[in-house]
Coordinates of C-alpha atoms in Angstrom, one line a residue:
M1 CA -17.2 26.9 13.6
S2 CA -14.8 27.3 16.6
S3 CA -12.1 29.8 16.0
T4 CA -9.6 27.3 17.3
S5 CA -10.5 24.6 14.8
P6 CA -7.7 23.6 12.3
L7 CA -9.8 24.7 9.4
S8 CA -10.5 28.1 11.0
A9 CA -6.8 28.5 11.9
L10 CA -5.7 27.8 8.3
R11 CA -8.2 30.2 6.9
H12 CA -6.9 33.0 9.1
W13 CA -3.4 32.1 7.9
L14 CA -4.5 32.2 4.3
E15 CA -6.1 35.6 4.8
A16 CA -2.9 37.0 6.3
S17 CA -0.9 35.5 3.5
H18 CA -3.1 37.1 0.8
L19 CA -4.2 33.7 -0.5
D20 CA -7.7 32.6 -1.6
G21 CA -7.1 28.9 -0.7
M22 CA -4.7 26.1 -0.2
I23 CA -4.2 22.6 -1.5
V24 CA -3.4 20.1 1.3
P25 CA -2.5 16.7 0.1
R26 CA -2.3 13.5 2.0
A27 CA 1.4 13.3 1.2
D28 CA 4.9 13.9 2.6
A29 CA 8.0 15.0 0.6
W30 CA 8.5 11.4 -0.5
Q31 CA 4.9 10.8 -1.7
S32 CA 4.6 8.0 0.9
E33 CA 1.4 6.1 1.0
Y34 CA 1.8 5.7 4.7
C35 CA 3.2 8.8 6.5
A36 CA 5.0 9.3 9.7
P37 CA 2.8 11.0 12.3
Y38 CA 4.8 14.2 11.8
D39 CA 3.5 14.4 8.2
E40 CA -0.2 13.6 8.8
K41 CA -1.2 17.1 7.9
L42 CA -4.5 16.1 6.2
A43 CA -5.6 14.1 9.2
W44 CA -4.8 17.0 11.6
L45 CA -6.8 19.4 9.3
T46 CA -9.8 17.3 8.5
G47 CA -9.9 14.2 10.7
F48 CA -9.6 11.8 7.8
D49 CA -6.7 9.4 8.3
G50 CA -6.8 7.3 5.1
S51 CA -3.8 6.7 2.9
A52 CA -5.0 8.7 -0.2
G53 CA -6.7 12.0 -0.4
V54 CA -6.3 15.8 -0.9
A55 CA -8.1 18.7 0.6
L56 CA -8.9 22.1 -1.0
V57 CA -9.5 24.8 1.6
L58 CA -11.1 28.0 0.3
K59 CA -12.5 31.0 2.2
D60 CA -16.0 29.7 2.2
K61 CA -15.7 26.1 1.3
A62 CA -13.6 23.0 2.0
L63 CA -13.5 19.8 0.0
L64 CA -11.9 16.5 0.6
F65 CA -11.2 14.2 -2.4
V66 CA -10.8 10.5 -1.6
D67 CA -10.8 7.4 -3.7
G68 CA -13.4 4.6 -3.7
R69 CA -11.7 2.8 -0.7
Y70 CA -12.5 5.7 1.6
Q71 CA -15.8 7.1 0.5
V72 CA -17.5 5.5 3.6
Q73 CA -14.7 6.1 6.0
A74 CA -14.3 9.8 5.1
R75 CA -18.0 10.4 5.8
V76 CA -17.6 8.8 9.2
Q77 CA -14.4 10.7 10.2
V78 CA -14.9 14.3 9.0
N79 CA -17.4 17.0 9.9
L80 CA -19.7 17.0 7.0
D81 CA -21.1 20.4 8.0
E82 CA -17.6 21.8 7.3
I83 CA -16.2 19.6 4.5
E84 CA -17.7 18.2 1.3
I85 CA -16.6 14.7 0.2
R86 CA -15.7 14.2 -3.5
H87 CA -14.3 11.3 -5.5
L88 CA -10.6 11.5 -6.1
H89 CA -10.7 9.9 -9.5
N90 CA -14.3 10.4 -10.8
E91 CA -14.3 14.1 -10.0
P92 CA -10.7 15.1 -9.5
L93 CA -9.3 18.3 -8.0
A94 CA -8.1 19.7 -11.3
E95 CA -11.5 19.2 -12.9
W96 CA -13.3 20.9 -9.9
L97 CA -10.9 23.8 -10.1
A98 CA -11.4 24.2 -13.8
E99 CA -15.2 24.3 -13.4
N100 CA -15.6 26.3 -10.2
V101 CA -12.7 28.7 -9.6
E102 CA -12.4 32.1 -11.2
S103 CA -9.3 33.1 -13.1
G104 CA -6.6 34.5 -10.9
T105 CA -7.7 32.9 -7.7
R106 CA -4.5 32.5 -5.7
I107 CA -4.1 28.9 -4.4
G108 CA -1.1 28.1 -2.2
F109 CA 0.7 24.8 -2.2
D110 CA 3.9 23.3 -0.7
P111 CA 6.2 22.5 -3.7
L112 CA 7.7 19.6 -1.6
L113 CA 4.3 18.0 -1.4
M114 CA 3.2 18.2 -5.1
T115 CA 4.8 16.2 -7.9
H116 CA 5.6 17.6 -11.3
S117 CA 2.8 15.7 -12.9
E118 CA 0.3 17.0 -10.4
F119 CA 1.6 20.6 -10.9
E120 CA 1.2 20.3 -14.7
Q121 CA -2.5 19.1 -14.3
L122 CA -3.4 21.9 -11.9
S123 CA -1.5 24.6 -13.9
A124 CA -4.1 24.1 -16.7
T125 CA -6.8 25.4 -14.4
P126 CA -7.8 29.1 -14.1
C127 CA -6.3 29.5 -10.6
E128 CA -2.9 30.9 -9.9
L129 CA -0.7 28.3 -8.1
V130 CA 1.4 30.0 -5.5
P131 CA 4.4 28.0 -4.1
L132 CA 4.8 28.5 -0.4
K133 CA 8.1 29.4 1.1
A134 CA 7.0 28.3 4.5
S135 CA 4.5 25.7 5.6
P136 CA 1.6 27.0 7.7
F137 CA 1.6 23.7 9.6
D138 CA 5.0 24.6 11.2
T139 CA 3.2 27.2 13.3
L140 CA -0.5 26.2 13.3
W141 CA 0.0 22.6 14.4
T142 CA 1.1 23.3 17.9
D143 CA 1.1 19.7 19.2
R144 CA 2.7 18.3 16.1
P145 CA 4.7 15.1 16.7
A146 CA 8.5 15.2 16.3
A147 CA 10.1 14.5 13.0
P148 CA 10.9 10.9 12.5
A149 CA 14.4 9.7 13.4
G150 CA 14.3 6.0 13.0
L151 CA 17.6 4.1 13.0
I152 CA 18.8 2.8 9.7
R153 CA 20.1 -0.8 9.5
N154 CA 22.1 -2.8 7.0
M155 CA 20.3 -5.3 4.7
P156 CA 22.8 -8.1 4.5
I157 CA 23.7 -9.8 1.2
E158 CA 22.2 -13.1 2.4
H159 CA 18.8 -11.4 2.2
S160 CA 19.3 -8.8 -0.5
G161 CA 21.0 -11.1 -3.0
E162 CA 23.0 -8.3 -4.7
R163 CA 25.7 -5.9 -3.5
S164 CA 24.8 -2.2 -3.4
A165 CA 27.8 -1.4 -5.6
D166 CA 26.5 -3.7 -8.3
K167 CA 23.1 -2.2 -8.2
R168 CA 24.6 1.3 -8.4
Q169 CA 26.5 0.4 -11.5
R170 CA 23.4 -1.0 -13.1
V171 CA 21.6 2.3 -12.5
A172 CA 24.6 4.3 -13.7
A173 CA 24.5 2.4 -17.0
M174 CA 20.9 3.6 -17.4
L175 CA 22.1 7.2 -16.9
A176 CA 24.7 6.7 -19.5
A177 CA 22.2 5.2 -22.0
N178 CA 20.0 8.3 -21.5
N179 CA 22.9 10.8 -21.6
A180 CA 22.1 11.9 -18.1
D181 CA 24.7 13.0 -15.5
Y182 CA 22.6 12.4 -12.3
L183 CA 19.6 10.6 -11.1
A184 CA 17.6 12.4 -8.4
V185 CA 16.2 9.6 -6.2
T186 CA 13.3 10.7 -4.0
L187 CA 11.4 7.4 -3.3
P188 CA 12.5 6.0 0.1
D189 CA 12.0 2.3 -1.0
N190 CA 14.2 2.9 -4.1
I191 CA 16.9 4.3 -1.9
A192 CA 16.6 1.4 0.6
W193 CA 16.9 -1.1 -2.3
L194 CA 19.8 0.7 -3.9
L195 CA 21.9 1.1 -0.8
N196 CA 20.9 -2.2 0.8
V197 CA 19.6 -0.5 3.9
R198 CA 16.3 -0.5 5.8
G199 CA 14.8 2.2 8.0
A200 CA 12.3 2.8 10.8
D201 CA 10.8 6.3 10.1
I202 CA 7.3 5.1 9.2
P203 CA 5.4 2.4 11.2
Y204 CA 5.3 -0.9 9.3
S205 CA 7.3 0.6 6.3
P206 CA 11.0 -0.2 6.8
V207 CA 12.4 2.6 4.7
P208 CA 14.6 5.6 5.6
L209 CA 13.2 9.0 4.8
S210 CA 16.0 10.5 2.8
F211 CA 17.1 11.6 -0.6
A212 CA 19.9 10.6 -2.9
L213 CA 21.8 11.8 -6.0
L214 CA 23.5 9.1 -8.1
G215 CA 26.1 10.2 -10.6
R216 CA 27.0 8.5 -13.8
D217 CA 30.1 7.0 -12.1
G218 CA 27.8 5.2 -9.7
H219 CA 28.7 7.4 -6.7
V220 CA 25.9 8.3 -4.3
E221 CA 25.4 11.5 -2.3
W222 CA 22.9 10.4 0.4
F223 CA 20.9 13.2 2.0
V224 CA 20.0 11.8 5.4
N225 CA 20.1 13.1 8.9
D226 CA 23.1 11.8 10.8
N227 CA 21.2 10.9 13.9
K228 CA 19.7 7.9 11.9
L229 CA 23.1 6.3 11.0
S230 CA 24.6 5.2 14.3
A231 CA 23.6 1.5 13.7
L232 CA 25.2 1.3 10.3
P233 CA 28.6 -0.3 9.9
D234 CA 31.4 2.1 9.0
D235 CA 32.0 0.4 5.6
V236 CA 28.4 1.0 4.6
R237 CA 28.4 4.7 5.7
N238 CA 31.8 5.3 4.0
A239 CA 30.5 4.0 0.7
F240 CA 28.5 7.2 0.2
T241 CA 28.9 10.9 0.7
I242 CA 26.6 11.9 3.5
A243 CA 24.8 15.3 3.7
P244 CA 21.9 16.7 5.7
Q245 CA 18.4 15.7 4.4
N246 CA 17.3 19.4 4.1
A247 CA 20.3 20.1 1.8
F248 CA 19.0 18.0 -1.1
V249 CA 17.0 20.7 -3.1
E250 CA 19.8 23.2 -2.8
R251 CA 22.4 20.6 -3.9
C252 CA 20.2 19.8 -6.9
Q253 CA 20.4 23.5 -7.7
Q254 CA 24.2 23.5 -7.4
I255 CA 24.9 20.5 -9.6
A256 CA 22.4 21.5 -12.3
E257 CA 24.6 24.0 -14.1
G258 CA 25.1 22.6 -17.6
K259 CA 24.0 19.1 -16.5
R260 CA 21.2 16.7 -17.4
V261 CA 19.4 15.4 -14.3
M262 CA 17.0 12.5 -14.5
V263 CA 13.8 13.1 -12.5
D264 CA 10.7 11.0 -12.0
A265 CA 7.7 13.3 -12.9
D266 CA 5.2 11.2 -11.1
S267 CA 7.0 10.9 -7.7
A268 CA 9.6 13.7 -7.3
P269 CA 8.4 16.9 -5.8
V270 CA 8.0 19.8 -8.2
A271 CA 10.5 21.7 -6.0
L272 CA 13.2 19.9 -7.9
R273 CA 11.9 21.3 -11.2
F274 CA 12.0 24.8 -9.7
A275 CA 15.6 24.2 -8.5
I276 CA 17.0 22.6 -11.7
E277 CA 15.3 24.0 -14.7
P278 CA 16.8 27.5 -14.7
R279 CA 20.3 26.1 -14.8
G280 CA 20.3 22.6 -16.2
E281 CA 18.1 20.2 -18.2
I282 CA 15.7 17.7 -16.7
V283 CA 15.4 14.2 -18.3
W284 CA 11.8 13.3 -17.3
R285 CA 11.8 9.5 -16.9
T286 CA 10.4 7.0 -14.4
D287 CA 13.1 6.3 -11.9
P288 CA 14.8 3.2 -13.4
I289 CA 15.3 1.7 -9.9
T290 CA 11.5 1.3 -9.6
L291 CA 11.4 -1.4 -12.3
M292 CA 14.7 -3.0 -11.4
K293 CA 13.4 -3.4 -7.8
A294 CA 10.2 -5.0 -8.9
T295 CA 11.9 -8.0 -10.6
K296 CA 13.1 -10.0 -7.7
N297 CA 16.4 -11.9 -7.7
P298 CA 16.6 -15.6 -6.7
V299 CA 17.7 -14.8 -3.1
E300 CA 14.7 -12.4 -2.6
L301 CA 12.3 -14.9 -4.1
A302 CA 13.5 -17.7 -1.8
G303 CA 13.0 -15.3 1.1
Y304 CA 9.4 -14.6 0.1
R305 CA 8.7 -18.3 -0.1
E306 CA 10.3 -19.0 3.3
C307 CA 8.6 -16.2 5.2
H308 CA 5.2 -17.3 3.9
Y309 CA 5.7 -20.6 5.7
Q310 CA 6.2 -18.7 9.0
D311 CA 3.3 -16.4 8.3
G312 CA 1.0 -19.3 7.2
A313 CA 1.8 -21.1 10.5
A314 CA 0.9 -17.9 12.4
W315 CA -2.4 -17.6 10.5
V316 CA -3.4 -21.2 11.1
N317 CA -2.6 -21.0 14.8
F318 CA -4.7 -17.8 14.8
L319 CA -7.6 -19.3 12.8
A320 CA -7.7 -22.4 14.9
W321 CA -7.8 -20.3 18.1
L322 CA -10.7 -18.2 16.6
S323 CA -12.7 -21.3 15.7
R324 CA -12.5 -22.4 19.4
E325 CA -13.0 -19.0 21.0
V326 CA -15.7 -17.4 19.0
P327 CA -18.5 -19.9 20.0
L328 CA -17.2 -20.2 23.6
R329 CA -17.1 -16.4 24.2
E330 CA -20.4 -15.9 22.4
A331 CA -22.1 -18.5 24.5
A332 CA -20.7 -16.9 27.7
G333 CA -22.2 -13.6 26.7
D334 CA -18.7 -12.0 26.3
P335 CA -18.0 -12.1 22.6
L336 CA -14.6 -11.5 21.1
T337 CA -14.0 -8.1 19.7
E338 CA -12.1 -6.8 16.7
L339 CA -9.3 -5.3 18.9
E340 CA -8.9 -8.5 21.0
V341 CA -8.7 -10.6 17.9
Q342 CA -6.1 -8.5 16.1
A343 CA -4.0 -8.4 19.3
Q344 CA -4.0 -12.2 19.5
Q345 CA -3.1 -12.5 15.8
L346 CA -0.1 -10.3 16.4
A347 CA 0.9 -12.5 19.4
F348 CA 0.9 -15.6 17.1
R349 CA 3.0 -13.7 14.5
K350 CA 5.5 -12.7 17.2
Q351 CA 6.1 -16.4 17.9
Q352 CA 7.5 -16.9 14.4
P353 CA 11.2 -16.9 13.7
G354 CA 12.3 -13.9 11.7
F355 CA 9.3 -11.8 12.4
I356 CA 10.1 -8.0 12.8
E357 CA 6.8 -6.2 12.7
Q358 CA 3.5 -5.9 10.9
S359 CA 3.7 -4.9 7.3
F360 CA 0.7 -2.6 7.7
A361 CA -2.0 -1.8 10.3
T362 CA -4.2 -4.8 10.5
I363 CA -7.8 -4.6 9.2
S364 CA -9.9 -6.5 11.7
A365 CA -13.5 -5.8 10.7
S366 CA -16.7 -7.4 11.8
S367 CA -20.1 -7.2 10.1
S368 CA -20.7 -3.6 8.7
N369 CA -17.3 -2.3 9.6
A370 CA -15.9 -4.5 6.9
A371 CA -17.8 -2.4 4.3
M372 CA -15.0 0.1 4.8
C373 CA -12.2 -1.3 2.7
H374 CA -9.4 0.1 4.8
Y375 CA -11.1 0.2 8.2
H376 CA -9.1 0.1 11.3
S377 CA -10.7 -0.7 14.6
S378 CA -10.7 1.7 17.6
E379 CA -12.2 1.7 21.0
A380 CA -15.1 3.7 19.6
S381 CA -15.8 1.4 16.6
N382 CA -14.8 -1.9 18.1
K383 CA -17.5 -4.5 17.2
P384 CA -18.1 -8.0 18.5
I385 CA -17.4 -11.1 16.4
G386 CA -19.9 -13.9 16.4
H387 CA -22.2 -16.0 14.4
N388 CA -24.2 -15.2 11.3
H389 CA -22.1 -12.3 10.0
F390 CA -18.8 -11.9 8.2
Y391 CA -15.5 -11.1 9.9
L392 CA -12.7 -9.8 7.5
N393 CA -9.0 -9.9 8.5
D394 CA -6.4 -8.3 6.2
S395 CA -2.9 -8.4 7.7
G396 CA 0.7 -9.1 7.0
G397 CA 4.2 -9.3 8.4
Q398 CA 7.7 -7.9 7.8
Y399 CA 10.2 -10.7 8.2
V400 CA 13.9 -10.6 7.9
N401 CA 13.7 -12.2 4.4
G402 CA 10.4 -10.9 3.0
T403 CA 7.0 -9.3 3.4
T404 CA 3.5 -10.9 3.5
D405 CA 0.0 -9.7 2.9
A406 CA -3.2 -11.8 2.9
T407 CA -6.9 -11.4 3.6
R408 CA -9.5 -14.0 4.7
T409 CA -13.2 -13.4 5.3
L410 CA -14.7 -15.8 7.8
A411 CA -18.1 -16.6 9.2
W412 CA -19.5 -18.9 11.9
G413 CA -23.0 -20.2 11.6
Q414 CA -24.7 -19.1 8.4
V415 CA -24.9 -15.7 6.8
D416 CA -28.0 -14.8 4.8
P417 CA -28.4 -16.2 1.3
E418 CA -27.6 -13.0 -0.6
Q419 CA -24.3 -12.6 1.3
R420 CA -23.5 -16.2 0.5
L421 CA -23.9 -15.4 -3.2
H422 CA -21.7 -12.3 -2.8
Y423 CA -19.0 -14.4 -1.1
T424 CA -19.2 -17.1 -3.8
A425 CA -18.8 -14.5 -6.5
V426 CA -15.7 -13.0 -4.8
L427 CA -14.2 -16.5 -4.5
R428 CA -14.9 -17.3 -8.1
G429 CA -13.3 -14.0 -9.2
F430 CA -10.3 -14.9 -7.1
L431 CA -10.1 -18.3 -8.7
S432 CA -10.6 -17.0 -12.2
L433 CA -7.5 -14.8 -11.9
I434 CA -5.2 -17.0 -9.8
T435 CA -5.6 -19.9 -12.2
L436 CA -5.0 -17.8 -15.3
Q437 CA -2.1 -18.4 -17.8
F438 CA -1.2 -15.2 -19.7
P439 CA 1.5 -14.0 -22.1
S440 CA 4.7 -12.8 -20.5
G441 CA 4.6 -9.0 -20.6
T442 CA 0.8 -8.7 -20.1
Q443 CA -0.2 -5.5 -18.3
G444 CA -2.2 -5.5 -15.1
H445 CA -5.3 -3.7 -16.4
Q446 CA -5.6 -6.4 -19.1
L447 CA -6.1 -9.0 -16.3
D448 CA -8.4 -7.1 -14.0
A449 CA -11.8 -8.1 -15.5
F450 CA -11.1 -11.8 -14.9
A451 CA -11.5 -11.2 -11.2
R452 CA -14.6 -9.0 -11.6
R453 CA -16.7 -11.0 -14.0
P454 CA -18.6 -13.1 -11.5
L455 CA -19.6 -9.9 -9.7
W456 CA -20.4 -8.1 -12.9
E457 CA -22.7 -10.9 -13.9
M458 CA -24.7 -10.0 -10.7
G459 CA -24.6 -6.3 -11.5
L460 CA -22.0 -5.7 -8.7
D461 CA -18.5 -4.4 -8.5
Y462 CA -15.8 -3.1 -6.1
D463 CA -14.1 0.3 -6.1
H464 CA -10.5 -0.7 -5.6
G465 CA -7.7 -2.4 -7.5
T466 CA -7.5 -6.2 -7.8
G467 CA -3.8 -6.5 -7.0
H468 CA -0.6 -4.7 -6.2
G469 CA 3.2 -5.3 -6.1
V470 CA 4.7 -6.1 -2.7
G471 CA 8.2 -5.0 -1.7
H472 CA 11.0 -7.3 -0.3
Q473 CA 11.0 -6.2 3.3
L474 CA 9.9 -2.9 2.0
L475 CA 6.5 -1.3 1.2
I476 CA 3.4 -3.4 1.2
H477 CA 2.2 -1.5 -1.9
E478 CA 5.1 -1.4 -4.3
N479 CA 5.2 0.3 -7.6
P480 CA 5.0 0.1 -10.6
H481 CA 2.7 -2.9 -11.1
R482 CA -1.0 -2.9 -10.4
I483 CA -3.9 -5.0 -11.4
A484 CA -6.8 -2.6 -11.7
K485 CA -9.2 -1.0 -14.2
K486 CA -6.9 2.0 -14.6
V487 CA -4.2 1.5 -17.3
N488 CA -0.9 0.3 -15.9
P489 CA 1.7 0.2 -18.7
W490 CA 4.3 -2.0 -16.9
P491 CA 4.7 -5.6 -18.2
L492 CA 4.2 -8.4 -15.8
V493 CA 7.1 -10.9 -16.0
A494 CA 8.5 -13.8 -14.0
G495 CA 10.0 -12.6 -10.8
N496 CA 7.3 -10.0 -10.0
I497 CA 5.5 -10.4 -6.7
M498 CA 1.8 -9.4 -6.7
T499 CA -1.4 -9.8 -4.7
I500 CA -4.8 -11.0 -6.0
E501 CA -7.6 -9.6 -3.9
P502 CA -11.1 -9.1 -5.3
G503 CA -13.8 -8.1 -2.9
Y504 CA -17.4 -6.8 -2.5
Y505 CA -18.7 -4.2 0.0
L506 CA -22.2 -3.1 0.9
G507 CA -22.4 -0.1 3.1
D508 CA -23.9 -0.6 6.6
S509 CA -24.0 -4.3 5.9
H510 CA -20.9 -6.3 5.1
G511 CA -17.6 -6.5 3.4
I512 CA -15.8 -9.5 1.7
R513 CA -12.3 -9.8 0.4
I514 CA -10.1 -12.9 -0.4
E515 CA -6.4 -12.2 -1.0
N516 CA -3.3 -14.2 -1.7
Q517 CA 0.2 -13.0 -2.4
V518 CA 1.6 -14.6 -5.6
E519 CA 4.8 -15.0 -7.5
I520 CA 4.7 -14.7 -11.2
V521 CA 6.5 -17.7 -12.7
E522 CA 7.1 -19.0 -16.3
S523 CA 4.5 -21.6 -17.2
R524 CA 5.7 -22.4 -20.7
P525 CA 7.8 -20.5 -23.2
G526 CA 6.4 -17.0 -23.6
F527 CA 3.7 -17.5 -20.9
C528 CA 3.4 -16.9 -17.2
K529 CA 1.1 -18.0 -14.3
F530 CA 0.6 -17.1 -10.7
A531 CA 2.2 -19.4 -8.0
S532 CA 0.6 -18.8 -4.6
L533 CA 3.0 -17.7 -1.9
T534 CA 0.2 -17.4 0.7
L535 CA -0.4 -20.6 2.6
I536 CA -3.7 -20.1 4.5
P537 CA -6.9 -22.1 4.2
I538 CA -9.8 -20.4 2.4
D539 CA -13.1 -20.5 4.4
L540 CA -15.6 -22.5 2.2
S541 CA -18.4 -22.6 4.8
Q542 CA -20.3 -19.8 3.2
V543 CA -19.7 -20.9 -0.4
E544 CA -22.5 -22.1 -2.7
L545 CA -20.3 -25.1 -3.7
H546 CA -22.7 -26.2 -6.5
L547 CA -21.9 -22.9 -8.3
L548 CA -18.2 -23.8 -8.6
N549 CA -17.0 -25.6 -11.7
E550 CA -14.6 -28.6 -11.7
Q551 CA -11.5 -26.5 -12.4
E552 CA -12.3 -24.3 -9.5
K553 CA -12.9 -27.2 -7.1
Q554 CA -9.7 -28.9 -8.3
W555 CA -7.6 -25.8 -7.7
L556 CA -9.0 -25.4 -4.2
D557 CA -8.3 -29.1 -3.4
A558 CA -4.7 -28.9 -4.7
Y559 CA -4.1 -25.6 -2.9
H560 CA -5.5 -26.9 0.4
Q561 CA -3.4 -30.0 0.1
Q562 CA -0.3 -27.8 -0.4
V563 CA -1.2 -25.7 2.6
R564 CA -1.8 -28.8 4.8
E565 CA 1.4 -30.5 3.8
A566 CA 3.5 -27.4 4.1
L567 CA 2.2 -26.2 7.5
S568 CA 1.4 -29.4 9.4
P569 CA 4.9 -29.7 10.8
L570 CA 5.0 -25.9 11.7
V571 CA 1.7 -25.2 13.5
N572 CA 1.0 -25.7 17.2
S573 CA -0.3 -29.2 18.0
D574 CA -3.7 -27.9 19.1
A575 CA -4.1 -26.2 15.6
R576 CA -3.4 -29.3 13.6
P577 CA -6.8 -30.9 13.8
W578 CA -8.4 -27.6 12.7
L579 CA -5.9 -27.4 9.7
V580 CA -6.8 -30.9 8.6
E581 CA -10.6 -30.1 8.7
A582 CA -10.1 -26.7 7.0
T583 CA -8.2 -28.2 4.1
A584 CA -10.4 -31.1 3.5
P585 CA -11.4 -31.7 -0.2
V586 CA -14.4 -29.9 -1.5
R587 CA -16.4 -33.1 -1.9
V588 CA -16.1 -33.7 1.8
K589 CA -17.7 -30.3 2.5
Q590 CA -20.6 -30.8 0.1

């Protein structure tokens, strides 16, 4: 191993610091799923740039724990001679430490990058967890990008639907009900929602990286660097007490004396526990803002519906263009590529009114690249798009009035019979869930199997969740709701925004996913259903239509009629014939 490699440099630092190892999470101080380049420590250290993972670096061994979405990707990106790949959930870090590390082994960690819940799990292992007073990355990462300094903007009432002052009073009432004096707010999207602001610190995630303390009187101390505030109106700035971002932990220590501070064990850094506990009392509770934010108000819901018209028009213009260009370019011996296609899709989105930016990095994946659930094309991996194999596109937009997320899997010509069966099973799982009526308050894990059953009947499955919450011009993956195998205790109710996205992936072969964003609406007293927000035709060219039942065919026909009627006036004139054909009734396609 080169002495200048990141792993080697970190090991030298550990030796000089009298440590046996270090935990390096894929996290920042806000537990962001997507980090600013400044905080991509795990990528710098290992080469893995996925959105979930943690490394354990020891003197003679390095392990990288990633979830099912990234098992393929991690093995492509890291040096397997230096780093072992493990499953984040099936063989978690705490379990590995318990079974493989001797008592007293000194393992360093950054207390700003580990939550209280994670600390509790790891504290049960034989190792000695050593909180670091300084991060090694401050000195070892010599070409580290600058810390983010994105300007913060106001989220006007015509899009937010509720004044920040009213939101703050609602949260303050929760503090009073729990006999707490303060709420420590560490999640950037919760701060953005509470203060009616949006930021630009993380690409595609319009949140300000900052911290906040909300008192029982509803007043907010906002810990945010002043260089981000120049675009905010004075009346917005003056509604809060402003302090530097790095003063937050010390301020928590100051206010803790004799006070009760509400802290979210699953998202707040354990550094807060170390600051508060010797002086005050912590009320461990999920940040109440998280659940408040997840139930959208009428203005937010109207914004979601409206922006999906714009996004649907962009998708149809894009898909019509693809249907023309794929055969032409292939016939000319110059096939379209993943990178060309995603650039053209972005160009179509930029034509839409209210579009701000993408809501996440587009997944544009042809043939075997689509087997990596969260693949992102590069010059090195860029594949051609053509006949007889699948092309998967997962993309979305941030609009002034909402956020979109959808996936379509397409093919030109005919894929092989086994792949057609896979595609049909994924579609049937999607239809099974999106047509479901369920009791209000049902939890996400109670619905997950509906989407998996057609695949399970074939002895197949997928190693990711079936759906997630979507923020309102906020994070594309919004807590607390999930539809997945893992227990999610939060009730699904009218006003929640979710995705439905079953898939199937076969390494070195193909990947399939179909995804719509949906609004949960009341269907009858005590029951809910999913109303599709996404307005994009579903490719039926690779479906074994005879395997669909009448209910499935009827839903597809009704959905495609809705898409056609909604988007015909909005799409480019040259896309209209394609839209009519793509939304034709199933009987026409048989």
